[in-house]
Short mmCIF file of C-alpha atoms in Angstrom, two decimals:
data_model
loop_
_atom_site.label_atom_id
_atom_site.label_comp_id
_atom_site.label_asym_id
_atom_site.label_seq_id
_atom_site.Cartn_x
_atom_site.Cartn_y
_atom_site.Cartn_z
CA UNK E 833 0.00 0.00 0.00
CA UNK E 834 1.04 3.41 -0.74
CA UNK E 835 0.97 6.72 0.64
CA UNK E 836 -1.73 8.33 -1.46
CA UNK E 837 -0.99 11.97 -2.09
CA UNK E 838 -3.86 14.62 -3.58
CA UNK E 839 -3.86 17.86 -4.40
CA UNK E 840 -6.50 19.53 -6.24
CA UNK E 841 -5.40 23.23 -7.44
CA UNK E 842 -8.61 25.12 -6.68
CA UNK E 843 -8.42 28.86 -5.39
CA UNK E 844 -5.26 27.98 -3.35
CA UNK E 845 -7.23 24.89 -1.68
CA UNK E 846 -5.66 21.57 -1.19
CA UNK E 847 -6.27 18.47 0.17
CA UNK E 848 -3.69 15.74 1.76
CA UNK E 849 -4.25 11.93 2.72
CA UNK E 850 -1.84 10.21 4.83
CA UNK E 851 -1.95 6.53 6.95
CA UNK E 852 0.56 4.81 8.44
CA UNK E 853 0.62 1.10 8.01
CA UNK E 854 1.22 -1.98 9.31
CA UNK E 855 2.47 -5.57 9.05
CA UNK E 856 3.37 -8.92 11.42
CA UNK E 857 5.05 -12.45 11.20
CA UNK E 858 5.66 -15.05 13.72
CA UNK E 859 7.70 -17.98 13.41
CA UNK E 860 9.21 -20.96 15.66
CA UNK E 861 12.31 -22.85 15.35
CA UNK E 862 22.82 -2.57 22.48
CA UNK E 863 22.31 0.79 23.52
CA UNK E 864 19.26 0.70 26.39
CA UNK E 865 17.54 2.82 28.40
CA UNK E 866 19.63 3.97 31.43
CA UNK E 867 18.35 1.69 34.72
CA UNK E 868 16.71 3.50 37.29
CA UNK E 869 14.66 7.12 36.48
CA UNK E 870 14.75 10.31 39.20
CA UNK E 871 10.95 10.72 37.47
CA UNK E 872 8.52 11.29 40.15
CA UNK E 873 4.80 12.04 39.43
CA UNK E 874 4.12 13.63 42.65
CA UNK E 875 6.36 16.59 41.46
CA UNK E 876 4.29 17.27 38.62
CA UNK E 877 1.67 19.75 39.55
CA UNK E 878 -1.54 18.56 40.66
CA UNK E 879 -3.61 19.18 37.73
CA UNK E 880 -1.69 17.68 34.27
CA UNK E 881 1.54 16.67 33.02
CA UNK E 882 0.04 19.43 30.71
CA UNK E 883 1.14 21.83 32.43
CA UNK E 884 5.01 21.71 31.71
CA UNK E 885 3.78 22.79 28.13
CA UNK E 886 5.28 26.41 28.14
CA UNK E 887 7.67 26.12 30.53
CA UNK E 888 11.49 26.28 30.25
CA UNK E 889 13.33 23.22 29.84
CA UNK E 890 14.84 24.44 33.36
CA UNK E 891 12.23 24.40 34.87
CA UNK E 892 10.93 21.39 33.57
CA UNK E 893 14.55 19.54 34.80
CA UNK E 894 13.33 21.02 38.09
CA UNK E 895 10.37 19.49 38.34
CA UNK E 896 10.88 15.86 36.62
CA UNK E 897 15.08 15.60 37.74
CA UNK E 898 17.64 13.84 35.44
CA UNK E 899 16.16 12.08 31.93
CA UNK E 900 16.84 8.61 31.22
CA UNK E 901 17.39 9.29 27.48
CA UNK E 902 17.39 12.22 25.22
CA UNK E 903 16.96 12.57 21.86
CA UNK E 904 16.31 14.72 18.70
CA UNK E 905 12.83 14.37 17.00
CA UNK E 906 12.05 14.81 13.59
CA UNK E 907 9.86 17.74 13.95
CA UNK E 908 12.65 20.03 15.50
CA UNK E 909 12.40 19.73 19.36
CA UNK E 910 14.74 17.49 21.27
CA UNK E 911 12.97 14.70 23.41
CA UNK E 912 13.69 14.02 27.12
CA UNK E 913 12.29 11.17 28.41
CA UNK E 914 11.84 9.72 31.63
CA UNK E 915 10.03 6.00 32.84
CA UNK E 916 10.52 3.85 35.44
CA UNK E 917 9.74 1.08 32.83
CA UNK E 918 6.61 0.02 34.43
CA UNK E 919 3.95 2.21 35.23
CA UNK E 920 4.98 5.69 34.19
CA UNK E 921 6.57 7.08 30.81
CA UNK E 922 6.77 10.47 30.00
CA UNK E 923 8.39 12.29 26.57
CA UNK E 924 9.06 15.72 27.01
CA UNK E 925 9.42 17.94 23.63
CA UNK E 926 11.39 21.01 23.93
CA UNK E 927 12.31 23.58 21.21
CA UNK E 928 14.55 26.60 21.60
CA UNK E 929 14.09 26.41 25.34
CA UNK E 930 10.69 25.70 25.86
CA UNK E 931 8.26 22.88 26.45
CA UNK E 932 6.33 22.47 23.26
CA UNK E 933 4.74 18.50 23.33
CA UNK E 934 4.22 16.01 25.79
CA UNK E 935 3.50 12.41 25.66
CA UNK E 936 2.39 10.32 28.17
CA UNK E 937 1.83 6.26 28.99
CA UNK E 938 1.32 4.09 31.77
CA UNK E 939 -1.08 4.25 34.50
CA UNK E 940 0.56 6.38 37.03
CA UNK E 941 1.39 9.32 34.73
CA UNK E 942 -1.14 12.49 36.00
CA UNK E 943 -2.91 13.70 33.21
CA UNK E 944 -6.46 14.75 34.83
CA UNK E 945 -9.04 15.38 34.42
CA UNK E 946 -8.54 12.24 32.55
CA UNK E 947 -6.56 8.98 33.17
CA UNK E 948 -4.36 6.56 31.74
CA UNK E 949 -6.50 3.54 31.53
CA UNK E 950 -9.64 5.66 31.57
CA UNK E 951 -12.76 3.99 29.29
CA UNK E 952 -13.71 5.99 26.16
CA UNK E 953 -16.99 5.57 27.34
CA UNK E 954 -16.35 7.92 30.34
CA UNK E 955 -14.20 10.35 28.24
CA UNK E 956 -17.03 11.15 26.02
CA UNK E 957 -18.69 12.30 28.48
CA UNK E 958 -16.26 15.12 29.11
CA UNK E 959 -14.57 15.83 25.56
CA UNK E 960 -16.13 16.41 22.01
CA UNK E 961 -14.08 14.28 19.66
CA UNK E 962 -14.98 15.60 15.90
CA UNK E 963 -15.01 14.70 12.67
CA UNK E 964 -12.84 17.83 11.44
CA UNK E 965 -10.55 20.25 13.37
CA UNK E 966 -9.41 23.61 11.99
CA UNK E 967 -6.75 26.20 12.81
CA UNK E 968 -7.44 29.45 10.77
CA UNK E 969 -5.60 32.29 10.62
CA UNK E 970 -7.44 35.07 7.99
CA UNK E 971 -8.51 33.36 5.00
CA UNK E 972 -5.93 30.84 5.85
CA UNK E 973 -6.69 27.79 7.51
CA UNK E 974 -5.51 23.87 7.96
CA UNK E 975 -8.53 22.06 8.44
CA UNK E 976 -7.93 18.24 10.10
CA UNK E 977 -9.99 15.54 8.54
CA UNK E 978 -10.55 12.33 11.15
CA UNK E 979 -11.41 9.21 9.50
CA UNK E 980 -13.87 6.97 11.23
CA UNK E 981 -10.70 4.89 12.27
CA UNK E 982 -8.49 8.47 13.66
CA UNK E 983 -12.03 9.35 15.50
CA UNK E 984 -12.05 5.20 16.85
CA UNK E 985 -8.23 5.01 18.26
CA UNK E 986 -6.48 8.51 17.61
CA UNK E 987 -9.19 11.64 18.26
CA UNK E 988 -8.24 15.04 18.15
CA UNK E 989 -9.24 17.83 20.50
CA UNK E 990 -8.52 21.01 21.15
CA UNK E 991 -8.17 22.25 24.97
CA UNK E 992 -8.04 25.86 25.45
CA UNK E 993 -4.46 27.03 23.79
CA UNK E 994 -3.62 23.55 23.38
CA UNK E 995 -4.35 19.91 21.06
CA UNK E 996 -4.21 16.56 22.43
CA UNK E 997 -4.26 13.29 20.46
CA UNK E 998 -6.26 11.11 22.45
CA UNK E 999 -4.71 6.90 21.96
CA UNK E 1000 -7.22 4.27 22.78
CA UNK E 1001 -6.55 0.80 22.82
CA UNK E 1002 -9.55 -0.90 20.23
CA UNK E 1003 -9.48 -3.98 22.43
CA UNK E 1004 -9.90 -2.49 25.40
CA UNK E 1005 -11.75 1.02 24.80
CA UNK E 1006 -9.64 2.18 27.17
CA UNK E 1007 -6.93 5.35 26.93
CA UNK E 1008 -3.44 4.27 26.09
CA UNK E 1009 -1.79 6.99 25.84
CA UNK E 1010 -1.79 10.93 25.01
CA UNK E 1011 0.21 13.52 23.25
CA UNK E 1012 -0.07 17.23 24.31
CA UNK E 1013 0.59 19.64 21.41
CA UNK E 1014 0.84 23.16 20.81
CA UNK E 1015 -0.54 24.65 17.51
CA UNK E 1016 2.96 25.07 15.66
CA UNK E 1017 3.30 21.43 16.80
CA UNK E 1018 0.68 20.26 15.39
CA UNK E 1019 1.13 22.07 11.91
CA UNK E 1020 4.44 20.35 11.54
CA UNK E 1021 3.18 17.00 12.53
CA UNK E 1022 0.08 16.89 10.75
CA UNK E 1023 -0.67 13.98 11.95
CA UNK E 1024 -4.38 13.17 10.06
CA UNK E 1025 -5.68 14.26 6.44
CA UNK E 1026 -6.02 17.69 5.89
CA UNK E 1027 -7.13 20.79 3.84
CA UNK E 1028 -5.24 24.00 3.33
CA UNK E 1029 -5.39 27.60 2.30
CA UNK E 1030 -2.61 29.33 1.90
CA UNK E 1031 1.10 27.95 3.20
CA UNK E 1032 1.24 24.01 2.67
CA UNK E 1033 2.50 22.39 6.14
CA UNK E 1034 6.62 21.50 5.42
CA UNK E 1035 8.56 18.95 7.21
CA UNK E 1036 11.93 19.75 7.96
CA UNK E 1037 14.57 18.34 6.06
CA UNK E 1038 17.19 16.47 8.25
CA UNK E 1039 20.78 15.61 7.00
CA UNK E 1040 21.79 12.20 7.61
CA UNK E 1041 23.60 12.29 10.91
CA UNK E 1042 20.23 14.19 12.24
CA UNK E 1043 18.09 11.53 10.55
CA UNK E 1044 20.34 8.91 12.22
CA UNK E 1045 20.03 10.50 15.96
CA UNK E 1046 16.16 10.61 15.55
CA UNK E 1047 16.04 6.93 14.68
CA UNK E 1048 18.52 6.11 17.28
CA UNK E 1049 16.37 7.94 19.92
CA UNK E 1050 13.33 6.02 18.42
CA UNK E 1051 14.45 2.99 19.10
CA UNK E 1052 15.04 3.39 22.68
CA UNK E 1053 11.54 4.74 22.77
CA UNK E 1054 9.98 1.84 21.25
CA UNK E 1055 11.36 -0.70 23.29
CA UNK E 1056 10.47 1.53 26.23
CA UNK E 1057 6.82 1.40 25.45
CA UNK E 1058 7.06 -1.91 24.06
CA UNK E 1059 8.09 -2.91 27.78
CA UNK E 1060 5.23 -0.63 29.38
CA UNK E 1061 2.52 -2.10 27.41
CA UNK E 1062 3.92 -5.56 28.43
CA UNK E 1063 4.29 -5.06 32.01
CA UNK E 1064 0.52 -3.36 32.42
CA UNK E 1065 -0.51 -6.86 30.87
CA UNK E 1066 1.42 -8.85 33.53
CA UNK E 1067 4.41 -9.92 31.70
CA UNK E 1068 8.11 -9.52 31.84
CA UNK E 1069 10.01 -6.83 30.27
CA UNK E 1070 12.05 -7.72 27.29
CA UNK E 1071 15.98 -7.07 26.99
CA UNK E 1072 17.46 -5.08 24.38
CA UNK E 1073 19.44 -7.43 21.82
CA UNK E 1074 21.86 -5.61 19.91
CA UNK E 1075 21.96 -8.01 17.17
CA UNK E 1076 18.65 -8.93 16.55
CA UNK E 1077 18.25 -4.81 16.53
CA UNK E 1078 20.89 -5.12 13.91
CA UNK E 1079 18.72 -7.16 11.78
CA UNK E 1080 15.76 -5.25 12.33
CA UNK E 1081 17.70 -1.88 11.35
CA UNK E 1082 18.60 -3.95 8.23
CA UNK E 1083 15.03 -4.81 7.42
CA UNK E 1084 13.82 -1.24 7.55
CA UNK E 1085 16.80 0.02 5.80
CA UNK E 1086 16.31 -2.72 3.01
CA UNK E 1087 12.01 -1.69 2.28
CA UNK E 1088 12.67 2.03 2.56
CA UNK E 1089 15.96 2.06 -0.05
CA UNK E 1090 14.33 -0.83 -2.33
CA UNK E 1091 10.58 0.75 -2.09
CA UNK E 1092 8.20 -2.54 -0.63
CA UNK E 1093 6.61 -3.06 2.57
CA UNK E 1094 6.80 -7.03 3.66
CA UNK E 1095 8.61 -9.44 5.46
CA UNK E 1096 9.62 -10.44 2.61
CA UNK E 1097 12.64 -9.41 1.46
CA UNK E 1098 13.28 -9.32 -2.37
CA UNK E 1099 17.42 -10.05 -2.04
CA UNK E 1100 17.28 -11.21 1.89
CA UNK E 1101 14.50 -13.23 2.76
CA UNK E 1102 12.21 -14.06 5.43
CA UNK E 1103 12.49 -13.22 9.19
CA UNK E 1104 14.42 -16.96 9.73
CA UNK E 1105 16.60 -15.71 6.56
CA UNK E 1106 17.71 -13.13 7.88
CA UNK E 1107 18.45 -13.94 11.55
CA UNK E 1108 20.50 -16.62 10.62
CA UNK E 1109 22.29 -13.85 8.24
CA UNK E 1110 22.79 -11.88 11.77
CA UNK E 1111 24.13 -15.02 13.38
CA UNK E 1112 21.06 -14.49 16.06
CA UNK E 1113 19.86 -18.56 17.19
CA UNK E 1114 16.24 -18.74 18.41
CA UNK E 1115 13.53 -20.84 19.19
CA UNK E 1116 11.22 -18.04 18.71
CA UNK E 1117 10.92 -15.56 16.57
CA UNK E 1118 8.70 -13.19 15.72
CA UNK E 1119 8.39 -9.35 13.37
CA UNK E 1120 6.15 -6.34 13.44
CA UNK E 1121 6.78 -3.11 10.57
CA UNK E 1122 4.85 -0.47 10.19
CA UNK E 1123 5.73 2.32 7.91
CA UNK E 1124 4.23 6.49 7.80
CA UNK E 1125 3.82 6.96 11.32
CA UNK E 1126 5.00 10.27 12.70
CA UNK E 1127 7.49 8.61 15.06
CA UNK E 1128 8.42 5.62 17.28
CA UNK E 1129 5.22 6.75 20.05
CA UNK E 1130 2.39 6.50 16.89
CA UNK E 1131 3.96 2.91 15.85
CA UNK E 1132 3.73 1.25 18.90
CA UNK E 1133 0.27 2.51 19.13
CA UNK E 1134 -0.77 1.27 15.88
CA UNK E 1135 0.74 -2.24 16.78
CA UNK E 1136 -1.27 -2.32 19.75
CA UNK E 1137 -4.26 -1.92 18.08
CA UNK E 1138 -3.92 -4.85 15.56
CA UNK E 1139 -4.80 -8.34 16.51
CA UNK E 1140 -1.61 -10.36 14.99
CA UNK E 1141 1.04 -6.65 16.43
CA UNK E 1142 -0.32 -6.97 19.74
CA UNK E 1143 0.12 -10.82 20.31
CA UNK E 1144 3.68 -10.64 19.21
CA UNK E 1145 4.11 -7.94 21.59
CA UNK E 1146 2.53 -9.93 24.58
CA UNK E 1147 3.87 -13.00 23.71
CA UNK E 1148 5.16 -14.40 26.94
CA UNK E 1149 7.57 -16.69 25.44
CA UNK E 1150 9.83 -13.77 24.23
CA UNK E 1151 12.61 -12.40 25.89
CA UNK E 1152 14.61 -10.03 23.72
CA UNK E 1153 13.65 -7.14 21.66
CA UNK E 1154 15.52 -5.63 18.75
CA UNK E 1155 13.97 -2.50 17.30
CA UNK E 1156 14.99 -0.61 14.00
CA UNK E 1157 14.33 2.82 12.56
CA UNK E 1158 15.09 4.05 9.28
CA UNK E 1159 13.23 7.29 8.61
CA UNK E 1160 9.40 6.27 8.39
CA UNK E 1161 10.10 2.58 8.10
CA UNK E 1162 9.80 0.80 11.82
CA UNK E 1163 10.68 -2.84 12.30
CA UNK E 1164 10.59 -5.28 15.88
CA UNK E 1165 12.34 -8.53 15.85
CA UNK E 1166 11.32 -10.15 19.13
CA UNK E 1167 13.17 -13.75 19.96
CA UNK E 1168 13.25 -16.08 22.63
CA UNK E 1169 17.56 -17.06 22.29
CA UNK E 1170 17.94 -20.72 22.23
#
């Protein structure tokens, strides 16, 4: 499947449609996140991990201590990101000294008046998730379009001065996870389908060592949440493998350079083929790749909402993780060693 891409010229109106997508296998036969976190909730104030949006990244250090990883993002603020790999996991955006974007997992982050782990049911009683959101500005706008599926698992909203992108887990109809945004954010992002007038959202060209840090940092951030979503189901974390990662890198590499999407690969093979390439001995093994998500954070999300992602992700026989990032092209190998 391919990323469709519209525009019709019409009195300086266009229209964009964008989905990330998705794929699995399963089949028989490191750099990690630093140990412990300083990352205490209780220092947040009361209301919402929210409210660090604005602040400076001092005082932001001051209220959450040291990071366990920080990284550049594609969208021009630098990540710093704190968990205590179970129950709270917190990515912190900040651009030219400020907080701009903040996304949180795991049950004990604060984000009231709503909760982690909260039922959609109950949210809809306190938000208004639409079919369209618009920013104008003039006679300029950039109007949001929600599919039926973005308004199901990823709704937008606006509160007050700020967005939030609202993750639910389809299985569960519960909340996941959510990403705080400002406006400029959420121009660059532009996350859903949209209509313009005037100034077509740009993404920000990175050079390759840039491109390389980003996918470095989101790979750290996948296995993070890979872990959270595994330990909030009752199983154990899984340990970074460098090599399997190695493989995985080489998978995404190989479909974004030679254009497919599959486990497949036209000169390398399967999954099995290309483990044993990597010299990496399992009795388990198993793949997810997704491609066109914004980063890392979406991916996970749209494995955990697809039947065949999420059971290779709570597979309890697995034991190591290697994850691999190459620009918009994300792959997970997961084995259990022999």
């Amino acid at each position: 499947m391919k990323r469709a891409l519209f525009f019709l010229l019409l009195l300086g109106f266009a229209f964009y449609i964008g989905k990330g997508y998705l794929d699995y296998a399963i089949q028989e036969k490191e750099e990690t996140i630093p140990k412990k976190s300083t990352f205490s909730s209780s220092k947040i104030e009361k209301s919402s991990v929210s409210s660090l949006i604005g602040k400076s990244k001092a005082a932001m250090l001051h209220v959450l201590g040291k990071p366990d990883q920080k990284a550049p993002s594609a969208y021009g603020y630098d990540w710093y990101v704190f968990t205590n790999e179970k129950t709270k996991y917190l990515q912190v955006g900040v651009e030219k000294g400020k907080v701009v974007t903040v996304y949180a997992a795991g049950e004990d982050v604060p984000i009231k008046p709503y909760a982690i782990g909260e039922s959609r049911k109950q949210l809809e009683q306190k938000l208004s998730f639409k079919r369209e959101v618009t920013i104008s500005q003039g006679l300029r706008y950039l109007s949001f379009k929600l599919s039926p599926e973005d308004q199901s698992v990823r709704p937008l909203v606006q509160l007050n001065d700020l967005y939030a992108i609202l993750y639910f887990d389809k299985f569960t109809q519960k909340l996941s996870s959510i990403r705080y945004v400002t406006q400029a954010v959420l121009k660059k992002m532009h996350p859903y389908s949209y209509e313009f007038r005037g100034e077509k959202p740009s993404e920000l060209k990175l050079t390759t060592a840039q491109q390389e840090a980003v996918d470095r940092g989101e790979e750290q951030q996948v296995l993070a949440l890979t872990n959270i979503f595994r330990v909030q189901h009752g199983l154990r974390s899984l340990a970074s493998d460098h090599a399997t990662g190695e493989v995985a890198l080489g998978h995404s590499l190989d479909m974004e350079q030679n254009h497919y999407f599959s486990h497949t690969s036209p000169t390398k093979g399967e999954l099995s083929d290309r483990l044993q390439a990597g010299h990496v001995g399992y009795t388990y093994a198993g793949e997810n790749i997704a491609a066109n998500y914004i980063d890392g954070a979406a991916a996970v999300e749209g494995w955990i909402n697809s039947k065949g992602h999420r059971e290779n992700l709570l597979k309890k026989e697995f034991t190591k993780l290697g994850a691999g990032v190459y620009k918009k092209f994300y792959t997970q190998n997961f084995i259990t060693p022999r």
